[in-house]
Short mmCIF file of N, CA and C and ligand atoms in Angstrom, two decimals:
data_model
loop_
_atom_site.label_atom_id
_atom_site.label_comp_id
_atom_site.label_asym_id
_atom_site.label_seq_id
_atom_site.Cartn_x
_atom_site.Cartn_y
_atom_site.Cartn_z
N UNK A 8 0.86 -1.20 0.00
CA UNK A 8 0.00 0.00 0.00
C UNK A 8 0.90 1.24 0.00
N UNK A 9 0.54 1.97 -0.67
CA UNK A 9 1.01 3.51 -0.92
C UNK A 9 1.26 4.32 0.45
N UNK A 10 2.39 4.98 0.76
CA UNK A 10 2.53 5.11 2.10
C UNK A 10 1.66 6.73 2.35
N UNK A 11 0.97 6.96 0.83
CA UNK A 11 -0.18 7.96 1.15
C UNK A 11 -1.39 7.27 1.27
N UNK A 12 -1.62 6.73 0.94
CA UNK A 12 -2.78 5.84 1.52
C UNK A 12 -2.79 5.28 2.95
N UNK A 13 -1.60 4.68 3.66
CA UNK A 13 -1.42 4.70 4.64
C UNK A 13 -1.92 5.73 5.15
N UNK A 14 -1.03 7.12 5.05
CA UNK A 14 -1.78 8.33 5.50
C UNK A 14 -2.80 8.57 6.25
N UNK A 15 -3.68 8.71 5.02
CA UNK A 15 -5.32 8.66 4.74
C UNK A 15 -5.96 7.97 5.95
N UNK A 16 -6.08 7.01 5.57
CA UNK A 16 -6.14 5.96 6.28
C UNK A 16 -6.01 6.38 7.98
N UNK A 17 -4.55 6.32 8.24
CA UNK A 17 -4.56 6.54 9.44
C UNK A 17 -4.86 7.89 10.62
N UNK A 18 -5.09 8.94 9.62
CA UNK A 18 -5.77 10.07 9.81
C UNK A 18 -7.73 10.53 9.78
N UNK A 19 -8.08 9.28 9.33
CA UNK A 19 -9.84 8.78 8.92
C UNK A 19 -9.78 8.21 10.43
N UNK A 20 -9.17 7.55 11.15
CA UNK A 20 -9.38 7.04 12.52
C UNK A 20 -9.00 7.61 13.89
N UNK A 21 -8.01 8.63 13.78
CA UNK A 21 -7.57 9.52 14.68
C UNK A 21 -9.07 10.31 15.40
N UNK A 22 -8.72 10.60 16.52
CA UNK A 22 -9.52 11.60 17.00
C UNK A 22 -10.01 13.43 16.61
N UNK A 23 -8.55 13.33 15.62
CA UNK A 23 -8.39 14.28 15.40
C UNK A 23 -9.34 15.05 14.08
N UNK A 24 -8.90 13.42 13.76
CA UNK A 24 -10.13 13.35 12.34
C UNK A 24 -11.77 13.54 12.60
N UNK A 25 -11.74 13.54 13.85
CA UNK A 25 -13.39 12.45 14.15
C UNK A 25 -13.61 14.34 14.85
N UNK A 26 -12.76 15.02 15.27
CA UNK A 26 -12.62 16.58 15.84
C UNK A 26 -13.25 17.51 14.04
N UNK A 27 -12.47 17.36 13.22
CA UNK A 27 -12.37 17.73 12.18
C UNK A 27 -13.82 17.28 11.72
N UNK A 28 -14.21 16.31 11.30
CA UNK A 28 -15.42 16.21 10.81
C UNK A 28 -16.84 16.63 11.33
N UNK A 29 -16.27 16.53 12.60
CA UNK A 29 -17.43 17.38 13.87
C UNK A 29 -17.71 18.58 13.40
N UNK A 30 -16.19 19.45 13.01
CA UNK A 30 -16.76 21.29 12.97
C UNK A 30 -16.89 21.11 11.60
N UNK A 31 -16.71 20.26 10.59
CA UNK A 31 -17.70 20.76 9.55
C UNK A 31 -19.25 20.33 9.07
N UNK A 32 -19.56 19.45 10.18
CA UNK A 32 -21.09 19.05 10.10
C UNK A 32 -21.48 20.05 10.79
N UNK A 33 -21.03 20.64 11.83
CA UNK A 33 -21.56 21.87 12.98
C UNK A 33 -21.35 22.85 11.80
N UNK A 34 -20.07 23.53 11.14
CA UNK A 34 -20.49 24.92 10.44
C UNK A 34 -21.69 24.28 9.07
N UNK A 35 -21.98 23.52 8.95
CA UNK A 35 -22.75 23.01 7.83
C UNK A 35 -24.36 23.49 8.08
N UNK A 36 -24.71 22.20 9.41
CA UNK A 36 -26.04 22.37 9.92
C UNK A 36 -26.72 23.13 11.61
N UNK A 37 -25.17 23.73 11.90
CA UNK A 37 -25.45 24.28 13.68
C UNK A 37 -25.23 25.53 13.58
N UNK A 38 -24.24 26.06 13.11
CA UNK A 38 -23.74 27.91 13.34
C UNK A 38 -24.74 28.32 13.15
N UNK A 39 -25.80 28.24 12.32
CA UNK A 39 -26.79 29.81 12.14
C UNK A 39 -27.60 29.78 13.16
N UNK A 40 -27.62 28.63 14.05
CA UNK A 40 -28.38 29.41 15.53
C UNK A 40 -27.76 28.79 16.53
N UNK A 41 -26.42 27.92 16.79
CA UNK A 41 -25.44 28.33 17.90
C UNK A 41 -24.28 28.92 17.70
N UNK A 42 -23.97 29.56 16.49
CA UNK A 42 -22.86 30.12 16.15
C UNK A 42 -21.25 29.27 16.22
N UNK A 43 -20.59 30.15 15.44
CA UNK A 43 -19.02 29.36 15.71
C UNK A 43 -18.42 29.14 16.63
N UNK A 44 -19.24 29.41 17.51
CA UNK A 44 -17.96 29.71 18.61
C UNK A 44 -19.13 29.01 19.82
N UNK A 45 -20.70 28.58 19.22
CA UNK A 45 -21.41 27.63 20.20
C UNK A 45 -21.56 28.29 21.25
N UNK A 46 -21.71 29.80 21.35
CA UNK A 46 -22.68 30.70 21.81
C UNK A 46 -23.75 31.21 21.92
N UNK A 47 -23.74 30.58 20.61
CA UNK A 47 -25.79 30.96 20.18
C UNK A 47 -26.11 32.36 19.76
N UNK A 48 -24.82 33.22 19.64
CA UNK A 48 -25.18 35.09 19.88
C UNK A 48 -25.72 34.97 18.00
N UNK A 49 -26.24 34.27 17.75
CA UNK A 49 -26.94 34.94 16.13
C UNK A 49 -28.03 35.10 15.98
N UNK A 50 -28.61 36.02 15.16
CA UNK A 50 -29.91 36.50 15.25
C UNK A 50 -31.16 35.27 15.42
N UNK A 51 -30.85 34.24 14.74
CA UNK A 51 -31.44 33.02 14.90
C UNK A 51 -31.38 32.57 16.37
N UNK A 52 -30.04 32.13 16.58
CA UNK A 52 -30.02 32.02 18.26
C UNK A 52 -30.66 32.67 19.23
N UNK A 53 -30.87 33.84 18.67
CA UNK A 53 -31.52 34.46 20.29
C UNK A 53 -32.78 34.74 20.15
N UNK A 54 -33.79 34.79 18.65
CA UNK A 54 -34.74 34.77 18.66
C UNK A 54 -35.28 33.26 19.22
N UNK A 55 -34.97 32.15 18.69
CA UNK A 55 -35.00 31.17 19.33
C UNK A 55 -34.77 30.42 20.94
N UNK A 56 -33.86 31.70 21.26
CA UNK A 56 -33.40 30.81 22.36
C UNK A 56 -32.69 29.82 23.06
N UNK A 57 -31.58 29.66 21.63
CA UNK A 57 -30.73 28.10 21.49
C UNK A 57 -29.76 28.78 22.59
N UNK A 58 -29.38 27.05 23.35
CA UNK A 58 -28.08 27.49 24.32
C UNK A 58 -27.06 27.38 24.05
N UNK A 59 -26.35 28.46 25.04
CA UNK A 59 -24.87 28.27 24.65
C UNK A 59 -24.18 26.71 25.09
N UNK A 60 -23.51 26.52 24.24
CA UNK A 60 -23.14 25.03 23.82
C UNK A 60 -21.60 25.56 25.43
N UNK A 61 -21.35 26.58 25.90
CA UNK A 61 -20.20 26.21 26.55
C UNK A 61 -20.94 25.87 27.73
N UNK A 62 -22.29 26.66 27.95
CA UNK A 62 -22.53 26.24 29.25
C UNK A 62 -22.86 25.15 29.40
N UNK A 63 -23.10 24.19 28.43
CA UNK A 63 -24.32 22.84 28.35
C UNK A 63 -23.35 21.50 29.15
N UNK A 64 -23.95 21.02 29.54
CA UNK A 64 -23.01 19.97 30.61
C UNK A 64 -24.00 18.68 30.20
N UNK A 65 -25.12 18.72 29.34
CA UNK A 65 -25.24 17.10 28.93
C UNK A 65 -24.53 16.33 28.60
N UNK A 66 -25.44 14.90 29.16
CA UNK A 66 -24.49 13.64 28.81
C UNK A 66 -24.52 13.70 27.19
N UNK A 67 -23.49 12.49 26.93
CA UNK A 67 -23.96 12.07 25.48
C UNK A 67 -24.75 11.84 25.00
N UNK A 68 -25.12 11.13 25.54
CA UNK A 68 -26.24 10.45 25.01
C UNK A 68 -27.52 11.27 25.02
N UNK A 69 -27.59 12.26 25.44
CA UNK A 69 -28.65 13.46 25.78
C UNK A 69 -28.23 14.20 24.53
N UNK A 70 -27.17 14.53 24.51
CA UNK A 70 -26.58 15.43 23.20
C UNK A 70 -27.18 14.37 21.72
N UNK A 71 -26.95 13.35 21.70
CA UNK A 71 -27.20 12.65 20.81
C UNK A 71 -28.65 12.59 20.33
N UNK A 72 -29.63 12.29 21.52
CA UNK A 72 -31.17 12.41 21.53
C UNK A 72 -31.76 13.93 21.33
N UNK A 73 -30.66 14.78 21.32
CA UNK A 73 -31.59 16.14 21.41
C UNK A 73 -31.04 16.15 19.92
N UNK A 74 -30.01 15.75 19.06
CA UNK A 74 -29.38 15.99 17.93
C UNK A 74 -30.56 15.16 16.65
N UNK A 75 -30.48 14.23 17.48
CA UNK A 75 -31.50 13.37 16.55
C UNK A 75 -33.36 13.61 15.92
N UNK A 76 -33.82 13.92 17.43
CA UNK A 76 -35.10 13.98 17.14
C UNK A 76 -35.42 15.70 18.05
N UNK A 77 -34.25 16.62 17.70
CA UNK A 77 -34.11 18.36 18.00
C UNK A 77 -34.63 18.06 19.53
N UNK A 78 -35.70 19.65 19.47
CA UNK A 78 -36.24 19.95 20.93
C UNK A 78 -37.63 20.44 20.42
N UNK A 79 -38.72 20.48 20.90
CA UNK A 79 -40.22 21.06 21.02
C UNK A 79 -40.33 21.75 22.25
N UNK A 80 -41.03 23.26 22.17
CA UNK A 80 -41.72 23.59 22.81
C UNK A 80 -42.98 23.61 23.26
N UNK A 81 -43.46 23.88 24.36
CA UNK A 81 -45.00 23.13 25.12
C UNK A 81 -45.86 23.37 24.19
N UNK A 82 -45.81 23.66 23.08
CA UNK A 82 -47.20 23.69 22.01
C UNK A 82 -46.54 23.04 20.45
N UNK A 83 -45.88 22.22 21.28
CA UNK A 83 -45.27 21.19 20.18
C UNK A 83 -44.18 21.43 18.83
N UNK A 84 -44.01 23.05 18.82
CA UNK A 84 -43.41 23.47 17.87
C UNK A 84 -42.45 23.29 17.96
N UNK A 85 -41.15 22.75 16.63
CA UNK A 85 -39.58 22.42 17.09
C UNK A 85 -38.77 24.23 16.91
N UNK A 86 -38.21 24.17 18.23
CA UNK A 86 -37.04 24.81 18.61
C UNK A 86 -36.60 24.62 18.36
N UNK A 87 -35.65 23.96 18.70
CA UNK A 87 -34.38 23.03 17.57
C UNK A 87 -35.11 21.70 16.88
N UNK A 88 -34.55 21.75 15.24
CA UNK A 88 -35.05 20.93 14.16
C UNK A 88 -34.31 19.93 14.42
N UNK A 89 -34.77 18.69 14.09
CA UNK A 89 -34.72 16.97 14.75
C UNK A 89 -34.00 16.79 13.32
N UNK A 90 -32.23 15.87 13.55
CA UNK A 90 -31.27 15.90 12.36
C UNK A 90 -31.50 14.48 11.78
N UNK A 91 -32.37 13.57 12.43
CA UNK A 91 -32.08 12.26 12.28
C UNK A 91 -32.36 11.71 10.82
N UNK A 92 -32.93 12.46 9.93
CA UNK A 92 -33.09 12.58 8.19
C UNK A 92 -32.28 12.93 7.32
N UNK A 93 -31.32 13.81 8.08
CA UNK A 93 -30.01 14.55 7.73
C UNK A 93 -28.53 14.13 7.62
N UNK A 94 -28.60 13.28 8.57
CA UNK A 94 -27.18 13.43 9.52
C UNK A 94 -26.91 11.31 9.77
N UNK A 95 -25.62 11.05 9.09
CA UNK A 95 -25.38 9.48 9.64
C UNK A 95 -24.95 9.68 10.92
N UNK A 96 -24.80 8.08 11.39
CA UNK A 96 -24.34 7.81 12.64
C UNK A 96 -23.25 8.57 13.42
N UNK A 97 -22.40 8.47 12.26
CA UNK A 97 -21.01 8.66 12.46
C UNK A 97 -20.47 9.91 12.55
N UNK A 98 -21.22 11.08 12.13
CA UNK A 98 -21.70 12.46 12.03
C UNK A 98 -22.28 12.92 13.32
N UNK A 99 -23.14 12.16 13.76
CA UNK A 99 -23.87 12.15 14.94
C UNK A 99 -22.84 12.47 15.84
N UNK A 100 -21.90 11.15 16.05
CA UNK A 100 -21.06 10.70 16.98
C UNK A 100 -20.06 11.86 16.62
N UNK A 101 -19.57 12.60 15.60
CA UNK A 101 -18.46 13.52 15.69
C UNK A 101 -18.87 15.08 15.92
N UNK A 102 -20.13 14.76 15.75
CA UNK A 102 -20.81 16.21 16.60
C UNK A 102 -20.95 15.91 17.70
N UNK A 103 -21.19 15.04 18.72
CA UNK A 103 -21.25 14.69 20.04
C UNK A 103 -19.94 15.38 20.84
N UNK A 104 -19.11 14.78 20.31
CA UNK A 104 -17.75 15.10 20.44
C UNK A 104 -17.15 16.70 20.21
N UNK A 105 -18.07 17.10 19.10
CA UNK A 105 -17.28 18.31 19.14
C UNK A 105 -17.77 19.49 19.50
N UNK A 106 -19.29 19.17 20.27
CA UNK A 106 -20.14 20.28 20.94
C UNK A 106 -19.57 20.20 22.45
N UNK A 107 -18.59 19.36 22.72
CA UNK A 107 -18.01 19.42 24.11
C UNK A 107 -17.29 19.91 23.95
N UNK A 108 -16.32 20.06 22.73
CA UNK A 108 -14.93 20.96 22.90
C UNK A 108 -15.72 22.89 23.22
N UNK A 109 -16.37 22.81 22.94
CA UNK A 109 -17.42 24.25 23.27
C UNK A 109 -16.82 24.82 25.00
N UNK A 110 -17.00 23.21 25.68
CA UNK A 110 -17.28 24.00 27.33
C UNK A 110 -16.08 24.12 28.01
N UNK A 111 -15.76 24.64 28.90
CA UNK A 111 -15.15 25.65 29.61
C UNK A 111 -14.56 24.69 30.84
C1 HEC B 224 -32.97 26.38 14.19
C2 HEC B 224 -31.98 26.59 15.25
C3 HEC B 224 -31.10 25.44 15.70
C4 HEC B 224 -30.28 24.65 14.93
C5 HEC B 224 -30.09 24.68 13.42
C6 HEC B 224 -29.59 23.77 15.85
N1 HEC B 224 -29.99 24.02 17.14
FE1 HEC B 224 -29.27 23.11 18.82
N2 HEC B 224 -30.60 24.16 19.95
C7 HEC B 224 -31.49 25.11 19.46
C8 HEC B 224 -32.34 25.56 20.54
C9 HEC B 224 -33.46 26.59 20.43
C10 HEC B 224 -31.92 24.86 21.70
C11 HEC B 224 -32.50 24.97 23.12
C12 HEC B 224 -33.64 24.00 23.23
C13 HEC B 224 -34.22 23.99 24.63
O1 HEC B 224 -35.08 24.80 24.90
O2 HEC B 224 -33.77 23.18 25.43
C14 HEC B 224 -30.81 24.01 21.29
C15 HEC B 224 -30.11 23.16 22.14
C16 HEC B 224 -29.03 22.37 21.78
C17 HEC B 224 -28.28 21.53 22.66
C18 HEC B 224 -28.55 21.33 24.15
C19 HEC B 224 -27.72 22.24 25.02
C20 HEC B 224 -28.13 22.11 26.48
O3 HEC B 224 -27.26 21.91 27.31
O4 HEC B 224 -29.32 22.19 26.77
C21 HEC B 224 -27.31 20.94 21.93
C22 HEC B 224 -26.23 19.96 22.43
C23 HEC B 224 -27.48 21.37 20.56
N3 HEC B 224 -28.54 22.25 20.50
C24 HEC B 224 -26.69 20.99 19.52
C25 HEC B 224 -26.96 21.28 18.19
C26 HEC B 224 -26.24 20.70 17.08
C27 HEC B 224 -25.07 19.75 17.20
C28 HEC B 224 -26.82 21.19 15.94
C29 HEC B 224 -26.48 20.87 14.49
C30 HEC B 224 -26.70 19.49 14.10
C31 HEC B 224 -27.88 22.10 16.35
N4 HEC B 224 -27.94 22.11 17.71
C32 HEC B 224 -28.66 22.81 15.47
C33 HEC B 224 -31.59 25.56 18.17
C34 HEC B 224 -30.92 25.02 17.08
#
């Protein structure tokens, strides 16, 4: 094997990789209402109400369930839009990961 393929390869499994693919599913489908920086300060964010991602201290698996099927407010309307139509597993799992690098 090609010792760039090696590369590849061994950079697709790193954490670093799995960091990397996180902030471009987040600037893809999250910045326009938690912003880059997972503050939430955008006009979307604050009409909405989205939180800041540094203060947020959910588990994973909470991050994962709110990622999947969003959030509703008490008259059923989504606050945050539900990604699970959008977004693979593995996407899931590297946004999990990289809405924690957010907190403080
Ligand atoms: C249309 C705006 C919008 C988009 C797009 C959006 N969110 Fe949200 N998000 C919200 C709102 C509003 C809340 C607060 C919901 C509530 O009331 O608990 C929230 C809450 C969260 C929380 C929970 C924080 C906490 O501690 O309570 C996480 C994690 C989160 N969003 C991650 C994401 C990720 C990752 C994406 C991209 C896949 C995303 N959001 C896209 C609006 C949005």
């Amino acid at each position: 094997m090609p010792a760039r393929t090696r590369l590849l390869l061994l950079l697709c499994t790193t954490p670093a990789a799995a960091a990397a693919e996180g902030r471009g599913v987040f600037a893809a489908h999250c910045v326009p209402c938690h912003g880059a920086d997972g503050k939430a300060r955008t006009p979307a964010g604050k009409k909405l109400g989205a939180r800041d991602l540094s203060e947020s201290r959910l588990p994973d698996a909470e991050i994962e369930r709110q990622i999947l099927d969003g959030v509703r407010d008490a008259k059923a309307a989504h606050r945050m839009p539900p990604f699970r139509d959008k977004l693979g597993n593995q996407e899931v799992a590297a946004l999990v990961s990289y809405v924690k690098t957010f907190r403080r």
